[in-house]
Short mmCIF file of C-alpha atoms in Angstrom, two decimals:
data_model
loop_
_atom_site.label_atom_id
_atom_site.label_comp_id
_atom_site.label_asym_id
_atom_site.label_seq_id
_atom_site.Cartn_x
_atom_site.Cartn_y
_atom_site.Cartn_z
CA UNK H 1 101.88 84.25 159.16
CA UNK H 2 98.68 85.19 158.16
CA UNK H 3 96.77 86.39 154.78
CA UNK H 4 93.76 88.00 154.23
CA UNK H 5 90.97 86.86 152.02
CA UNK H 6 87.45 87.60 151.29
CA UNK H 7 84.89 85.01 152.09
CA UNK H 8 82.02 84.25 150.42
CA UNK H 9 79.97 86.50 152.14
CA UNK H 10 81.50 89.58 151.38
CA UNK H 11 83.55 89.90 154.88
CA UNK H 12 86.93 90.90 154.31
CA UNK H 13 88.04 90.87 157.47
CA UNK H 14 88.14 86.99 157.62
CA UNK H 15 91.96 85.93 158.38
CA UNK H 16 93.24 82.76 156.44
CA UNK H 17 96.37 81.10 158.24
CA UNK H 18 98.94 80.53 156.18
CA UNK H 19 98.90 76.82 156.88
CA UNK H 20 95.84 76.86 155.61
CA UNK H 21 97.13 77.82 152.08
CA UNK H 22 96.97 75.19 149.22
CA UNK H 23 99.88 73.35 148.52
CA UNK H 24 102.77 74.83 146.45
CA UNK H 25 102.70 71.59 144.01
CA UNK H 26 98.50 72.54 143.61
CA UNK H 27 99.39 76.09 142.82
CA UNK H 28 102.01 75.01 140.30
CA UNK H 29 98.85 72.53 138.92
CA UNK H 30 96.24 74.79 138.71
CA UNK H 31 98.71 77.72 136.63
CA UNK H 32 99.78 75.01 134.35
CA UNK H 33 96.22 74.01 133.92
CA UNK H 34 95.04 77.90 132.98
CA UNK H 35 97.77 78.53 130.74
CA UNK H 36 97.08 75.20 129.00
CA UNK H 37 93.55 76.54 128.41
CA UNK H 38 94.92 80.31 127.47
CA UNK H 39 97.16 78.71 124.80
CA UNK H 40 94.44 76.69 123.01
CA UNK H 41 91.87 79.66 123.05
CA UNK H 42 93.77 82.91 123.33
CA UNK H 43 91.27 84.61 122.04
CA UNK H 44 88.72 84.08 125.01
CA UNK H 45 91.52 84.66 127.57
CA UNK H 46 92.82 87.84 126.14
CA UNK H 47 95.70 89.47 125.11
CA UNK H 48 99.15 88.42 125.26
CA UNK H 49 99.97 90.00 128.20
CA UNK H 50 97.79 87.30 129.45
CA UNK H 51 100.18 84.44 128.67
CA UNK H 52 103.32 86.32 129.40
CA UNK H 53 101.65 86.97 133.00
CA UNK H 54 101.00 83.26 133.43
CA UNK H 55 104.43 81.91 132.75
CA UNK H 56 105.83 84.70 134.66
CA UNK H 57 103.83 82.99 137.72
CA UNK H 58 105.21 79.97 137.10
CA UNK H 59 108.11 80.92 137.04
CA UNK H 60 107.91 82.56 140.19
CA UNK H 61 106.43 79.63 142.02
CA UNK H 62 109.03 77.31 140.47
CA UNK H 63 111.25 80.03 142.18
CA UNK H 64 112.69 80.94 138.64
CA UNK H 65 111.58 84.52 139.42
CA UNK H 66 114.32 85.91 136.95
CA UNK H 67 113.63 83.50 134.05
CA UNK H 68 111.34 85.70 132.26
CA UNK H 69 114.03 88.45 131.66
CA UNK H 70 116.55 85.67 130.17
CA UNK H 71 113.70 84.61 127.87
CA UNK H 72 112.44 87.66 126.70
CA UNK H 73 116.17 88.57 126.05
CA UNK H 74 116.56 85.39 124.10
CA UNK H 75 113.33 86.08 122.21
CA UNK H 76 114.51 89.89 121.34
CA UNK H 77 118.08 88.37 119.90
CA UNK H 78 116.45 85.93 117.85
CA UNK H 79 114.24 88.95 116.59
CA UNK H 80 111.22 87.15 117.98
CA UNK H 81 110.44 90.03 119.89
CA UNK H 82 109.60 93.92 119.76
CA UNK H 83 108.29 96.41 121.50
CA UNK H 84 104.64 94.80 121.02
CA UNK H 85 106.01 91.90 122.21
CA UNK H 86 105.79 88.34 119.83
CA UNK H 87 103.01 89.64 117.83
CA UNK H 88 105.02 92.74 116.54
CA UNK H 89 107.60 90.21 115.68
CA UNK H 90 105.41 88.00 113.89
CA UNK H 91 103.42 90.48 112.00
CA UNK H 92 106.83 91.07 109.79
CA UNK H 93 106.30 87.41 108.31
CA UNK H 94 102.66 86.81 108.82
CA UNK H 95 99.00 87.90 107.92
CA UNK H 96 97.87 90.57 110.97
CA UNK H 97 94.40 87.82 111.23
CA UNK H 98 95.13 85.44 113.95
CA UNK H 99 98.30 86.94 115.17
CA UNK H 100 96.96 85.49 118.85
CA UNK H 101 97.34 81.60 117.54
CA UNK H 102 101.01 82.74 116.35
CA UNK H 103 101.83 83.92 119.29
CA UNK H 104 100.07 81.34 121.69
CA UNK H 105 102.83 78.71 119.53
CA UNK H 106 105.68 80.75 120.68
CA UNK H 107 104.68 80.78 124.19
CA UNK H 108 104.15 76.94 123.93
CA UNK H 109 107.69 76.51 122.83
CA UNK H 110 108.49 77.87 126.12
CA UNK H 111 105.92 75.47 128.11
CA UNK H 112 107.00 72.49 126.33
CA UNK H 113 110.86 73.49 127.39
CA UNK H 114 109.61 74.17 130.77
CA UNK H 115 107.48 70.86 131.37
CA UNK H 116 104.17 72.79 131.39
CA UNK H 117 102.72 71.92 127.97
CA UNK H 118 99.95 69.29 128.26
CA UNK H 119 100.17 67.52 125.08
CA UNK H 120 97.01 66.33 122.97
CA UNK H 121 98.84 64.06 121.38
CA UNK H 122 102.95 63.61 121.45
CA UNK H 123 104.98 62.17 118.32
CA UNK H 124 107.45 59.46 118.68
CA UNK H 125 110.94 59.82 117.84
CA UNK H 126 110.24 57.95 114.24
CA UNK H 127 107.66 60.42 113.71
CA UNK H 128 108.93 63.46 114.90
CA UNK H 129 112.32 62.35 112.63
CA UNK H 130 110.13 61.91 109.76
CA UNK H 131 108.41 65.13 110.28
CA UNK H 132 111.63 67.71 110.77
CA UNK H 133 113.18 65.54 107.52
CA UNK H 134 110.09 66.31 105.43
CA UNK H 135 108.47 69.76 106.16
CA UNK H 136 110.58 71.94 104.68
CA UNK H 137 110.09 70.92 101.22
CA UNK H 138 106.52 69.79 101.95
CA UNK H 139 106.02 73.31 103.11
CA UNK H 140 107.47 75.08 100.23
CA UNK H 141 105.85 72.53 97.41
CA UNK H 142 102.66 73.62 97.10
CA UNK H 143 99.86 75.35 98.57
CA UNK H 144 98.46 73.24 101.61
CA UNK H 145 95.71 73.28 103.63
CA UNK H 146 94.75 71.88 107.04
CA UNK H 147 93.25 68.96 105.57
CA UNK H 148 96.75 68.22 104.07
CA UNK H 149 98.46 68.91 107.05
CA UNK H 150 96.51 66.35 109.35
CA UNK H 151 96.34 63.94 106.44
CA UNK H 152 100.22 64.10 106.22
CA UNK H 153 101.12 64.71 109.88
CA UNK H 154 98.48 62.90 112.09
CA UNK H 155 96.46 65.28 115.08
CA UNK H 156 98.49 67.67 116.28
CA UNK H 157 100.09 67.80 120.05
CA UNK H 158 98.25 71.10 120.01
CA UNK H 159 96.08 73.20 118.39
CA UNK H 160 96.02 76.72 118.96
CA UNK H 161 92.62 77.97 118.32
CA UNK H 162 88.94 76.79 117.56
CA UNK H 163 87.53 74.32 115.55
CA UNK H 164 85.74 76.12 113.26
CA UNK H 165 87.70 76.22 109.79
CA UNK H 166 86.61 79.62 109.32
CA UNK H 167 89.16 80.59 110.94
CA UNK H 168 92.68 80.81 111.59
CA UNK H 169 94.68 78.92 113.71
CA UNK H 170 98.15 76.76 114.56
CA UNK H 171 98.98 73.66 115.02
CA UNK H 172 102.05 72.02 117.12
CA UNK H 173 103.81 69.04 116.73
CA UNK H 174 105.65 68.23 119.80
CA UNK H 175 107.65 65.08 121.43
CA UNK H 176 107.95 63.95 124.79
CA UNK H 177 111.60 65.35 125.00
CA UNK H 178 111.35 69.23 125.81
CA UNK H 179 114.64 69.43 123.51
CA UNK H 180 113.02 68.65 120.37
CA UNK H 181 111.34 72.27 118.62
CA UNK H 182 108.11 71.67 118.51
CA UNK H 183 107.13 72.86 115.00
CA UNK H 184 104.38 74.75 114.26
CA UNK H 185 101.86 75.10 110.85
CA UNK H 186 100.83 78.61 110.90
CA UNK H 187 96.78 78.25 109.20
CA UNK H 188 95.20 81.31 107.75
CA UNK H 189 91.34 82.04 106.81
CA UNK H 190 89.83 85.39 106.10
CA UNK H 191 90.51 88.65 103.93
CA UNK H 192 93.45 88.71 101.80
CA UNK H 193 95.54 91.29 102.25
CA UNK H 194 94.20 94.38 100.78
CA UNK H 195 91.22 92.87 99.59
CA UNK H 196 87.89 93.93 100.48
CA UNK H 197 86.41 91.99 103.49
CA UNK H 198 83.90 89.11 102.76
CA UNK H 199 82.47 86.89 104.91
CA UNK H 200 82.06 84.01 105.27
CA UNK H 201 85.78 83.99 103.65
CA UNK H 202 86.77 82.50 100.51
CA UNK H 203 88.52 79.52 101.91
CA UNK H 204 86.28 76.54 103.00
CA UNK H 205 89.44 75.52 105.49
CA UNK H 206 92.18 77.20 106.34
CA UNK H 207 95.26 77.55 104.13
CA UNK H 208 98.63 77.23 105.19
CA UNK H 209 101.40 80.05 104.99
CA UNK H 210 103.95 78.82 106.75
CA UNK H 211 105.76 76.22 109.04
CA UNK H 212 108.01 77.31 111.83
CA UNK H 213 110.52 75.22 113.96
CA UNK H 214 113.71 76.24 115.55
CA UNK H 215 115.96 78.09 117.97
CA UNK H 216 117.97 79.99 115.56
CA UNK H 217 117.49 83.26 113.88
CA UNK H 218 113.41 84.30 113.49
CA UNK H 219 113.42 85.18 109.94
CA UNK H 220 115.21 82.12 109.21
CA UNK H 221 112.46 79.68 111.80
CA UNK H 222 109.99 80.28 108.75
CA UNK H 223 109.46 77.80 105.71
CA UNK H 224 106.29 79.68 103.66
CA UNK H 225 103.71 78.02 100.75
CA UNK H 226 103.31 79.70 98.02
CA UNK H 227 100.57 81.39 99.39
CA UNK H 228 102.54 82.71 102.19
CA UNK H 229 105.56 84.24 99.82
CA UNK H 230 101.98 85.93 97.97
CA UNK H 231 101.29 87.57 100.96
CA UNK H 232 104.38 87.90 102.31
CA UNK H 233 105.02 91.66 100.01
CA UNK H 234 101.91 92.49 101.60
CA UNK H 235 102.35 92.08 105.23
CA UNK H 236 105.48 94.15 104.77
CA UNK H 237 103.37 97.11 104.66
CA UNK H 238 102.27 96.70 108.02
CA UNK H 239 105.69 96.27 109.81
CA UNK H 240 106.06 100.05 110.47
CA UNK H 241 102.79 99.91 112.69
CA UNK H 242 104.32 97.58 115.22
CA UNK H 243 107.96 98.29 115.23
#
């Protein structure tokens, strides 16, 4: 069998042999490798669509081709999905800024399950034990920040998003066991909700609204600051756009 493929030069007539393909296991590599990069910086990679293409491929060469359908189903009984996808879901609980670095953490949940996810950094079992014994009521205390969350937490496996605490972004905790939830502090920067925009914002870091874990129920995945319950009357306004 034989493909075709366009050279260098422009001549698509050349015929590659399909011998001369790269390796199934290099294939597999190079996807996980892209949709490592897409999670960290979804913003530069694009849309969701993006990511949900990516792990469909991988699926697909892992000859899982009918995986996707089982895990969108799975996402859309949790409530985790809608007809936008994960970001219509998450815009019922969250701030509509940096909706991508939400949604980038839900897809990561999958690659960690999968064996995809390339860690940063991966918490023992001592410190992922201390972590899902703790957050909830470290969540709900008091406002937070991603100072706080570092300080109390260590680096995070992953971090969705940029450097620059300007703006928003996620951070996941993860272990080396794909059972464990990786949980997830969802960061915010920016306007408040109905506010008039400002820049630079009024936050010198990001502030945290919420921590996320889980495979049960969406609503109930959510632990939220007091900041996050403050905005939470106001992000209800903007369900009706994306449902």
């Amino acid at each position: 069998m034989c493909v075709e493929r366009e050279s260098a030069g422009g001549d698509n007539g050349r015929v590659i042999p399909s011998d001369a393909l790269a390796p199934s296991a290099d294939i597999r590599a190079h996807f996980v490798h892209r949709l490592n990069m897409a999670l960290r910086r979804p913003s530069l990679w694009g849309d969701e669509a993006v990511l949900q293409l990516m792990c469909e491929d991988l699926l697909y060469v892992e000859g899982r081709a009918g995986a996707w359908a089982e895990q969108r189903a799975e996402w859309e009984a949790r409530g985790a999905w809608s007809p936008l996808g994960a970001k219509g879901a998450f815009t019922r609980h969250l701030h509509l800024q940096g909706h991508e670095y939400a949604v980038a953490s839900l897809y990561a949940e999958l690659a960690h399950r999968a064996g995809w996810l390339r860690a940063d950094r991966l918490l023992t079992g001592d410190e992922y034990a201390r972590l899902r014994a703790t957050v909830r009521d470290w969540t709900v205390e008091r406002d937070r920040d991603w100072t706080d969350v570092t300080t109390a937490f260590g680096p995070p496996s992953v971090r969705f998003g940029g450097s620059d605490p300007r703006y928003g972004k996620a951070l996941g905790y993860a272990t080396a066991d794909p059972a464990d939830p990786v949980v997830t502090f969802h960061l915010w920067n920016g306007t408040a909700p109905g506010a008039a925009y400002t820049w630079p914002p009024e936050h010198t870091q990001p502030v945290l609204l919420a921590t996320r874990w889980g495979s049960g129920p969406f609503p109930q995945s959510f632990a939220f600051t007091p900041e996050g319950e403050r905005q939470r009357p106001a992000v209800s306004e903007t369900v009706s756009l994306f449902d």
